[in-house]
Amino acid sequence: SLCSFQAERTPRSERKRQDSFGMFDGYDSCSEESTSSSSSEDSEDEVPSIPASLPIIKNNGQVYTYPDATCEMCGMVGVRDAFYSKTKRFCSVSCSRSYSSNSKKASIMARLQGKPPTKKAKVLQKQPLMAKLAAYAQYQASQQQQNLAKSKAVPVECFDWGRYICSNNLVGAPVSCFKHVPMGMCWGDLAEGVRVEVLNSDTNLSTKVYWIAGIVKLAGFKALLRYEGFDNDTIRDFWCNLCVPEIHPVGWCASSGKPLVPPKSIQNKYSNWKAFLVKRLTGAKTLPPDFAAKVHENMQFPFKKLMRVEVVDKTHLCRTRVALVEQVIGGRLRLVYEESSDDFWCHMYSPLIHAIGWSRSIGHRFKRSDVSKKIDGQVDAPAPLFAKVKDVDQSGEWFKDGMKLEAIDPLNLSAICVATVRKVLADGYLMIAIDGSEAADGSDWFCYHSTSPSIFPAGFCGINNIELTPPRGYTKLPFKWFDYLRETSSIAAPVKLFNKDVPNHGFRQGMKLEAVDLMDPRLVCVATVTRIVHRLLRIHFDGWEDEYDQWVDCQSPDLYPVGWCQLTGYQLQPPAAQSTKLHTSKSTGYLQTSPIVEQNGEHHRIHENLPSPHQFFFPDVS
């Protein structure tokens, strides 16, 4: 038959993925445990190789930049390759000119005195190594202070990711898993074994000196580094964010005239450090020469202060209103509503924000503003700045009002609930409501695009061994979709209308990351991927009970690699201390008036005597 022919042509992996997506495509169970176990085991056995696209260090004589030259005019000690003149005898053009002038004077004086002319007016004696270093340190001391004053230091986070990872033998999700973060699209082949030039902290010198280090372990933006020469000795290992200005590709010191000085702990380990470095580094990989420039470019964000956007109204989730960009940090936006001091945080690629005029174009409810005059500098954010959604064809079989499905509850992101399509909008957008807990006025309907990874066909949870939250008050447990559809005289939305794309996201169970607490979206917390179902991730906030876990898509802009907060200057929330957990909530706004109450061991949403449950999804930040 045609069906069997199509099944034969469909790869087994794709058939499993489709079968485990919705009950109406079959009942063959294919949860993430069965589909990903073999691949994860294979990945653990594989030794990560350093791909060939990173620059290869060549034996070109430029890798070693130990102070090896003395200016014949002023006596400044430095690197010969950075000196001037063909013979590399002078540290600057002025010294070269002064020497030339002095030579002429000396030659004239010698002739007047009847002495043979000399080629050098002043020849400095060759200095011992430590004298050279001392002179170099003295020369750069003042410049170092000026540079420190001018440079903008990367904010230091109070949470020590390195110690946390090492003490628990943890794994951080790779930067390449996060396409929306700086360097996410060009992180490329950075891996263990790559060499860099970094500040040498194991020295008695009073000025900045550098040494080669290799990446021992990677966790997001963070790398565990070990100085060359320590071999398997871990005593001087240190963690560093690879995107900070102090990290350089091998060869940077040579081109910048900076000295490479071996750590004092191993200074006497080799008699010829230059030969050691040439032998050790030839053929190894290092950062691209434009790595720092790419980091700087990726840290520029298109949204600016006073740009106007349309954003979901946190007091009425079913509508949008105008808000102004007040602050931009790492691509995250602090938005303030017009005619209000209320604000909240979201990423610039969040599906919650849109260009001015979006609501009218798709038929979404919108709260008009009474502001008649714009503040100076206000401008509507250009439409190309916002996240794009896939084009869909609504002319054929499509969602209809009343169809049933499963959806992540935006008021309780740990739950996937029985839900209903309440209204079909233009451009593929749908208004969804959670069965059994709707507000009478529909103010808790929420807008999802038909391709959203947060909505699923009926049966998705059952087939993938996820607990489905039945409608509040529904007593026929365990919940069965066939019975519920018959009792409500409803039909399930066809499976083929849902987004089945599963990208090769790279996440693995147990990986560490930094994640937004969507119940209080100003907070970015230490978190763990505890479960993977196709493209759906279960995010656990370290130190908190499982009830605060949240279901998030693998491409969510609210997930970040380890070290993102440090890189961007955003405050990272450390794991909760046992003494602070008790029965309180993670977020302050959620603690004060929670829309979730516990009855008979079960959690339920409530609407009575509360301002509006939507403020708990987008709480006040004041």
mmCIF file of C-alpha atoms in Angstrom, residues 340-603:
data_model
loop_
_atom_site.group_PDB
_atom_site.id
_atom_site.type_symbol
_atom_site.label_atom_id
_atom_site.label_comp_id
_atom_site.label_asym_id
_atom_site.label_seq_id
_atom_site.Cartn_x
_atom_site.Cartn_y
_atom_site.Cartn_z
ATOM 1 C CA SER A 340 3.547 52.686 33.852
ATOM 2 C CA SER A 341 6.638 52.063 35.917
ATOM 3 C CA ASP A 342 6.165 48.290 35.673
ATOM 4 C CA ASP A 343 8.989 46.474 33.962
ATOM 5 C CA PHE A 344 10.293 43.008 33.266
ATOM 6 C CA TRP A 345 13.171 41.278 31.508
ATOM 7 C CA CYS A 346 13.190 39.194 28.348
ATOM 8 C CA HIS A 347 15.645 38.374 25.587
ATOM 9 C CA MET A 348 15.563 40.343 22.338
ATOM 10 C CA TYR A 349 14.674 37.096 20.516
ATOM 11 C CA SER A 350 11.848 36.262 22.921
ATOM 12 C CA PRO A 351 8.505 35.329 21.300
ATOM 13 C CA LEU A 352 6.871 37.741 23.772
ATOM 14 C CA ILE A 353 8.011 40.919 21.982
ATOM 15 C CA HIS A 354 7.077 42.193 18.528
ATOM 16 C CA ALA A 355 7.341 45.209 16.267
ATOM 17 C CA ILE A 356 4.830 48.040 16.649
ATOM 18 C CA GLY A 357 1.722 47.103 14.661
ATOM 19 C CA TRP A 358 2.094 43.333 15.082
ATOM 20 C CA SER A 359 -1.063 42.909 17.172
ATOM 21 C CA ARG A 360 -3.243 44.703 14.635
ATOM 22 C CA SER A 361 -1.776 42.683 11.756
ATOM 23 C CA ILE A 362 -2.699 39.290 13.236
ATOM 24 C CA GLY A 363 -5.867 40.229 15.171
ATOM 25 C CA HIS A 364 -4.352 40.008 18.670
ATOM 26 C CA ARG A 365 -5.901 42.018 21.509
ATOM 27 C CA PHE A 366 -4.007 45.230 22.234
ATOM 28 C CA LYS A 367 -4.156 47.815 25.008
ATOM 29 C CA ARG A 368 -3.979 51.273 23.519
ATOM 30 C CA SER A 369 -1.851 53.919 25.160
ATOM 31 C CA ASP A 370 -3.095 57.389 26.031
ATOM 32 C CA VAL A 371 0.370 58.848 25.548
ATOM 33 C CA SER A 372 -0.040 61.559 22.904
ATOM 34 C CA LYS A 373 3.541 62.816 22.742
ATOM 35 C CA LYS A 374 6.639 60.690 22.466
ATOM 36 C CA ILE A 375 9.681 61.286 24.626
ATOM 37 C CA ASP A 376 12.625 62.717 22.715
ATOM 38 C CA GLY A 377 14.679 59.889 21.288
ATOM 39 C CA GLN A 378 11.872 57.354 21.094
ATOM 40 C CA VAL A 379 11.776 55.297 17.930
ATOM 41 C CA ASP A 380 9.884 52.187 16.882
ATOM 42 C CA ALA A 381 12.224 49.191 16.864
ATOM 43 C CA PRO A 382 12.701 48.063 13.231
ATOM 44 C CA ALA A 383 10.822 44.873 12.342
ATOM 45 C CA PRO A 384 13.956 42.985 11.171
ATOM 46 C CA LEU A 385 15.313 43.043 14.732
ATOM 47 C CA PHE A 386 12.690 40.607 16.011
ATOM 48 C CA ALA A 387 12.741 36.810 15.920
ATOM 49 C CA LYS A 388 11.183 35.366 12.791
ATOM 50 C CA VAL A 389 8.568 32.603 12.730
ATOM 51 C CA LYS A 390 8.052 30.083 9.977
ATOM 52 C CA ASP A 391 5.499 30.818 7.286
ATOM 53 C CA VAL A 392 2.529 28.454 7.457
ATOM 54 C CA ASP A 393 -0.297 27.634 5.070
ATOM 55 C CA GLN A 394 -3.654 28.059 6.802
ATOM 56 C CA SER A 395 -5.698 27.486 3.643
ATOM 57 C CA GLY A 396 -5.912 23.696 3.962
ATOM 58 C CA GLU A 397 -6.459 21.568 7.062
ATOM 59 C CA TRP A 398 -5.732 23.838 9.999
ATOM 60 C CA PHE A 399 -6.346 24.434 13.686
ATOM 61 C CA LYS A 400 -9.933 25.238 14.626
ATOM 62 C CA ASP A 401 -11.527 26.756 17.707
ATOM 63 C CA GLY A 402 -12.203 24.076 20.326
ATOM 64 C CA MET A 403 -9.499 21.633 19.237
ATOM 65 C CA LYS A 404 -7.665 19.904 22.072
ATOM 66 C CA LEU A 405 -3.914 19.640 22.563
ATOM 67 C CA GLU A 406 -1.201 19.621 25.218
ATOM 68 C CA ALA A 407 0.685 22.781 26.150
ATOM 69 C CA ILE A 408 3.251 24.054 28.623
ATOM 70 C CA ASP A 409 1.399 26.125 31.208
ATOM 71 C CA PRO A 410 2.927 29.650 31.198
ATOM 72 C CA LEU A 411 1.769 30.122 34.792
ATOM 73 C CA ASN A 412 3.400 26.885 35.958
ATOM 74 C CA LEU A 413 6.234 26.006 33.618
ATOM 75 C CA SER A 414 6.899 22.674 35.315
ATOM 76 C CA ALA A 415 3.594 21.365 33.979
ATOM 77 C CA ILE A 416 2.341 20.281 30.571
ATOM 78 C CA CYS A 417 -1.445 20.499 30.639
ATOM 79 C CA VAL A 418 -4.562 19.588 28.725
ATOM 80 C CA ALA A 419 -5.371 22.685 26.665
ATOM 81 C CA THR A 420 -7.770 24.060 24.056
ATOM 82 C CA VAL A 421 -7.456 26.276 20.995
ATOM 83 C CA ARG A 422 -9.674 29.250 21.832
ATOM 84 C CA LYS A 423 -9.066 31.479 18.814
ATOM 85 C CA VAL A 424 -7.215 31.169 15.525
ATOM 86 C CA LEU A 425 -5.337 34.333 14.575
ATOM 87 C CA ALA A 426 -3.546 35.299 11.362
ATOM 88 C CA ASP A 427 -0.004 34.279 10.361
ATOM 89 C CA GLY A 428 -0.216 30.972 12.214
ATOM 90 C CA TYR A 429 -0.832 32.329 15.718
ATOM 91 C CA LEU A 430 -3.231 30.660 18.174
ATOM 92 C CA MET A 431 -4.822 31.689 21.459
ATOM 93 C CA ILE A 432 -4.559 28.778 23.894
ATOM 94 C CA ALA A 433 -6.272 28.159 27.251
ATOM 95 C CA ILE A 434 -5.548 25.590 29.972
ATOM 96 C CA ASP A 435 -8.583 23.350 30.527
ATOM 97 C CA GLY A 436 -10.194 23.573 33.952
ATOM 98 C CA SER A 437 -8.520 26.787 35.077
ATOM 99 C CA GLU A 438 -9.601 29.484 32.618
ATOM 100 C CA ALA A 439 -10.484 32.930 33.873
ATOM 101 C CA ALA A 440 -14.109 33.800 33.131
ATOM 102 C CA ASP A 441 -13.104 36.741 30.932
ATOM 103 C CA GLY A 442 -10.462 34.806 29.052
ATOM 104 C CA SER A 443 -7.727 37.061 30.382
ATOM 105 C CA ASP A 444 -5.386 34.088 30.848
ATOM 106 C CA TRP A 445 -5.468 32.926 27.247
ATOM 107 C CA PHE A 446 -1.971 33.044 25.867
ATOM 108 C CA CYS A 447 -0.612 33.323 22.356
ATOM 109 C CA TYR A 448 1.520 30.572 20.827
ATOM 110 C CA HIS A 449 2.554 30.261 17.210
ATOM 111 C CA SER A 450 1.477 27.034 15.521
ATOM 112 C CA THR A 451 5.160 26.096 15.134
ATOM 113 C CA SER A 452 5.889 26.768 18.818
ATOM 114 C CA PRO A 453 7.812 23.966 20.544
ATOM 115 C CA SER A 454 5.652 24.591 23.629
ATOM 116 C CA ILE A 455 2.482 22.986 22.204
ATOM 117 C CA PHE A 456 2.070 19.279 21.480
ATOM 118 C CA PRO A 457 -0.523 16.910 20.011
ATOM 119 C CA ALA A 458 -2.767 14.901 22.308
ATOM 120 C CA GLY A 459 -0.843 11.887 23.570
ATOM 121 C CA PHE A 460 2.628 13.434 23.463
ATOM 122 C CA CYS A 461 3.121 13.225 27.236
ATOM 123 C CA GLY A 462 1.786 9.687 27.525
ATOM 124 C CA ILE A 463 4.022 8.273 24.821
ATOM 125 C CA ASN A 464 7.116 10.087 26.143
ATOM 126 C CA ASN A 465 6.518 9.194 29.797
ATOM 127 C CA ILE A 466 5.832 12.786 30.869
ATOM 128 C CA GLU A 467 3.238 13.496 33.523
ATOM 129 C CA LEU A 468 0.264 15.257 31.914
ATOM 130 C CA THR A 469 -1.633 17.648 34.189
ATOM 131 C CA PRO A 470 -5.354 16.950 33.768
ATOM 132 C CA PRO A 471 -7.997 19.702 33.921
ATOM 133 C CA ARG A 472 -8.596 21.033 37.409
ATOM 134 C CA GLY A 473 -11.453 19.155 39.028
ATOM 135 C CA TYR A 474 -11.348 16.270 36.566
ATOM 136 C CA THR A 475 -11.919 13.117 38.629
ATOM 137 C CA LYS A 476 -11.623 10.243 36.141
ATOM 138 C CA LEU A 477 -8.005 9.395 36.795
ATOM 139 C CA PRO A 478 -5.742 8.230 35.335
ATOM 140 C CA PHE A 479 -6.520 10.694 32.555
ATOM 141 C CA LYS A 480 -7.272 9.102 29.168
ATOM 142 C CA TRP A 481 -7.498 11.239 26.054
ATOM 143 C CA PHE A 482 -10.084 9.083 24.249
ATOM 144 C CA ASP A 483 -12.473 9.261 27.194
ATOM 145 C CA TYR A 484 -11.935 13.008 27.631
ATOM 146 C CA LEU A 485 -12.535 13.783 23.959
ATOM 147 C CA ARG A 486 -15.744 11.771 24.012
ATOM 148 C CA GLU A 487 -16.970 13.383 27.231
ATOM 149 C CA THR A 488 -16.294 16.921 25.951
ATOM 150 C CA SER A 489 -17.472 16.200 22.391
ATOM 151 C CA SER A 490 -14.134 17.527 21.171
ATOM 152 C CA ILE A 491 -11.536 16.568 18.601
ATOM 153 C CA ALA A 492 -7.773 16.590 18.937
ATOM 154 C CA ALA A 493 -5.714 18.866 16.742
ATOM 155 C CA PRO A 494 -4.132 16.768 13.949
ATOM 156 C CA VAL A 495 -0.582 15.688 14.670
ATOM 157 C CA LYS A 496 0.660 16.879 11.286
ATOM 158 C CA LEU A 497 -0.060 20.515 12.222
ATOM 159 C CA PHE A 498 2.581 20.551 14.962
ATOM 160 C CA ASN A 499 6.268 21.311 14.687
ATOM 161 C CA LYS A 500 8.204 18.040 14.554
ATOM 162 C CA ASP A 501 11.625 19.501 13.782
ATOM 163 C CA VAL A 502 14.263 18.268 16.210
ATOM 164 C CA PRO A 503 17.597 20.048 15.703
ATOM 165 C CA ASN A 504 20.883 18.438 16.592
ATOM 166 C CA HIS A 505 21.091 20.675 19.642
ATOM 167 C CA GLY A 506 24.017 19.003 21.401
ATOM 168 C CA PHE A 507 22.539 19.034 24.913
ATOM 169 C CA ARG A 508 23.052 15.990 27.128
ATOM 170 C CA GLN A 509 21.452 15.019 30.384
ATOM 171 C CA GLY A 510 23.375 16.438 33.350
ATOM 172 C CA MET A 511 24.926 19.370 31.492
ATOM 173 C CA LYS A 512 25.280 22.615 33.438
ATOM 174 C CA LEU A 513 24.187 26.013 32.156
ATOM 175 C CA GLU A 514 22.791 29.382 33.207
ATOM 176 C CA ALA A 515 19.020 29.670 32.807
ATOM 177 C CA VAL A 516 16.366 32.326 33.289
ATOM 178 C CA ASP A 517 13.803 31.620 35.974
ATOM 179 C CA LEU A 518 10.759 32.357 33.820
ATOM 180 C CA MET A 519 8.613 32.760 36.929
ATOM 181 C CA ASP A 520 10.815 35.784 37.729
ATOM 182 C CA PRO A 521 12.523 36.567 34.421
ATOM 183 C CA ARG A 522 14.993 39.084 35.802
ATOM 184 C CA LEU A 523 16.839 36.170 37.460
ATOM 185 C CA VAL A 524 19.461 34.041 35.710
ATOM 186 C CA CYS A 525 20.353 30.984 37.779
ATOM 187 C CA VAL A 526 22.750 28.060 37.967
ATOM 188 C CA ALA A 527 20.862 25.188 36.364
ATOM 189 C CA THR A 528 21.053 21.621 35.023
ATOM 190 C CA VAL A 529 19.501 19.768 32.092
ATOM 191 C CA THR A 530 17.839 16.818 33.825
ATOM 192 C CA ARG A 531 15.816 15.372 30.954
ATOM 193 C CA ILE A 532 15.633 15.587 27.171
ATOM 194 C CA VAL A 533 12.556 14.698 25.129
ATOM 195 C CA HIS A 534 13.232 15.397 21.462
ATOM 196 C CA ARG A 535 13.852 19.181 21.501
ATOM 197 C CA LEU A 536 12.288 19.702 24.918
ATOM 198 C CA LEU A 537 14.584 20.201 27.928
ATOM 199 C CA ARG A 538 13.712 19.827 31.587
ATOM 200 C CA ILE A 539 15.654 22.564 33.416
ATOM 201 C CA HIS A 540 16.372 22.094 37.115
ATOM 202 C CA PHE A 541 17.534 25.033 39.233
ATOM 203 C CA ASP A 542 20.391 23.808 41.402
ATOM 204 C CA GLY A 543 19.601 23.838 45.100
ATOM 205 C CA TRP A 544 15.835 23.945 44.597
ATOM 206 C CA GLU A 545 13.183 21.245 44.712
ATOM 207 C CA ASP A 546 12.065 19.551 41.506
ATOM 208 C CA GLU A 547 8.686 21.284 41.671
ATOM 209 C CA TYR A 548 10.395 24.456 40.462
ATOM 210 C CA ASP A 549 11.749 22.756 37.325
ATOM 211 C CA GLN A 550 10.726 24.252 33.988
ATOM 212 C CA TRP A 551 10.174 22.793 30.523
ATOM 213 C CA VAL A 552 12.127 24.822 27.971
ATOM 214 C CA ASP A 553 12.856 24.426 24.268
ATOM 215 C CA CYS A 554 16.439 23.604 23.286
ATOM 216 C CA GLN A 555 16.614 26.832 21.247
ATOM 217 C CA SER A 556 15.110 29.045 23.932
ATOM 218 C CA PRO A 557 16.819 32.463 24.205
ATOM 219 C CA ASP A 558 16.478 32.103 27.975
ATOM 220 C CA LEU A 559 19.256 29.508 28.196
ATOM 221 C CA TYR A 560 22.929 30.504 28.354
ATOM 222 C CA PRO A 561 26.303 28.746 28.600
ATOM 223 C CA VAL A 562 28.415 28.697 31.729
ATOM 224 C CA GLY A 563 30.195 32.056 32.004
ATOM 225 C CA TRP A 564 27.585 34.098 30.100
ATOM 226 C CA CYS A 565 26.740 36.221 33.137
ATOM 227 C CA GLN A 566 30.398 36.988 33.776
ATOM 228 C CA LEU A 567 30.966 37.879 30.125
ATOM 229 C CA THR A 568 27.980 40.232 29.844
ATOM 230 C CA GLY A 569 27.992 41.668 33.362
ATOM 231 C CA TYR A 570 24.635 40.122 34.324
ATOM 232 C CA GLN A 571 24.129 38.971 37.916
ATOM 233 C CA LEU A 572 24.169 35.165 38.303
ATOM 234 C CA GLN A 573 22.035 33.604 41.033
ATOM 235 C CA PRO A 574 23.993 30.805 42.775
ATOM 236 C CA PRO A 575 22.377 27.534 43.895
ATOM 237 C CA ALA A 576 20.014 28.049 46.796
ATOM 238 C CA ALA A 577 21.380 27.299 50.243
ATOM 239 C CA GLN A 578 19.502 24.595 52.102
ATOM 240 C CA SER A 579 18.594 27.054 54.839
ATOM 241 C CA THR A 580 16.767 29.373 52.444
ATOM 242 C CA LYS A 581 14.653 26.788 50.628
ATOM 243 C CA LEU A 582 12.144 25.484 53.170
ATOM 244 C CA HIS A 583 8.719 25.993 51.569
ATOM 245 C CA THR A 584 9.400 29.342 49.931
ATOM 246 C CA SER A 585 9.522 30.031 46.233
ATOM 247 C CA LYS A 586 12.606 30.824 44.220
ATOM 248 C CA SER A 587 11.466 34.281 43.122
ATOM 249 C CA THR A 588 10.377 37.102 45.383
ATOM 250 C CA GLY A 589 7.289 38.031 43.402
ATOM 251 C CA TYR A 590 6.277 34.391 43.216
ATOM 252 C CA LEU A 591 6.695 34.026 46.971
ATOM 253 C CA GLN A 592 4.510 37.007 47.907
ATOM 254 C CA THR A 593 1.367 36.015 46.018
ATOM 255 C CA SER A 594 1.647 32.738 44.185
ATOM 256 C CA PRO A 595 -0.929 31.562 41.642
ATOM 257 C CA ILE A 596 -0.149 27.962 42.657
ATOM 258 C CA VAL A 597 -1.631 26.528 45.845
ATOM 259 C CA GLU A 598 -1.176 23.084 47.317
ATOM 260 C CA GLN A 599 -4.254 21.007 48.125
ATOM 261 C CA ASN A 600 -4.059 17.359 49.164
ATOM 262 C CA GLY A 601 -0.513 17.125 47.874
ATOM 263 C CA GLU A 602 -1.398 18.551 44.456
ATOM 264 C CA HIS A 603 -0.636 21.981 43.033
#
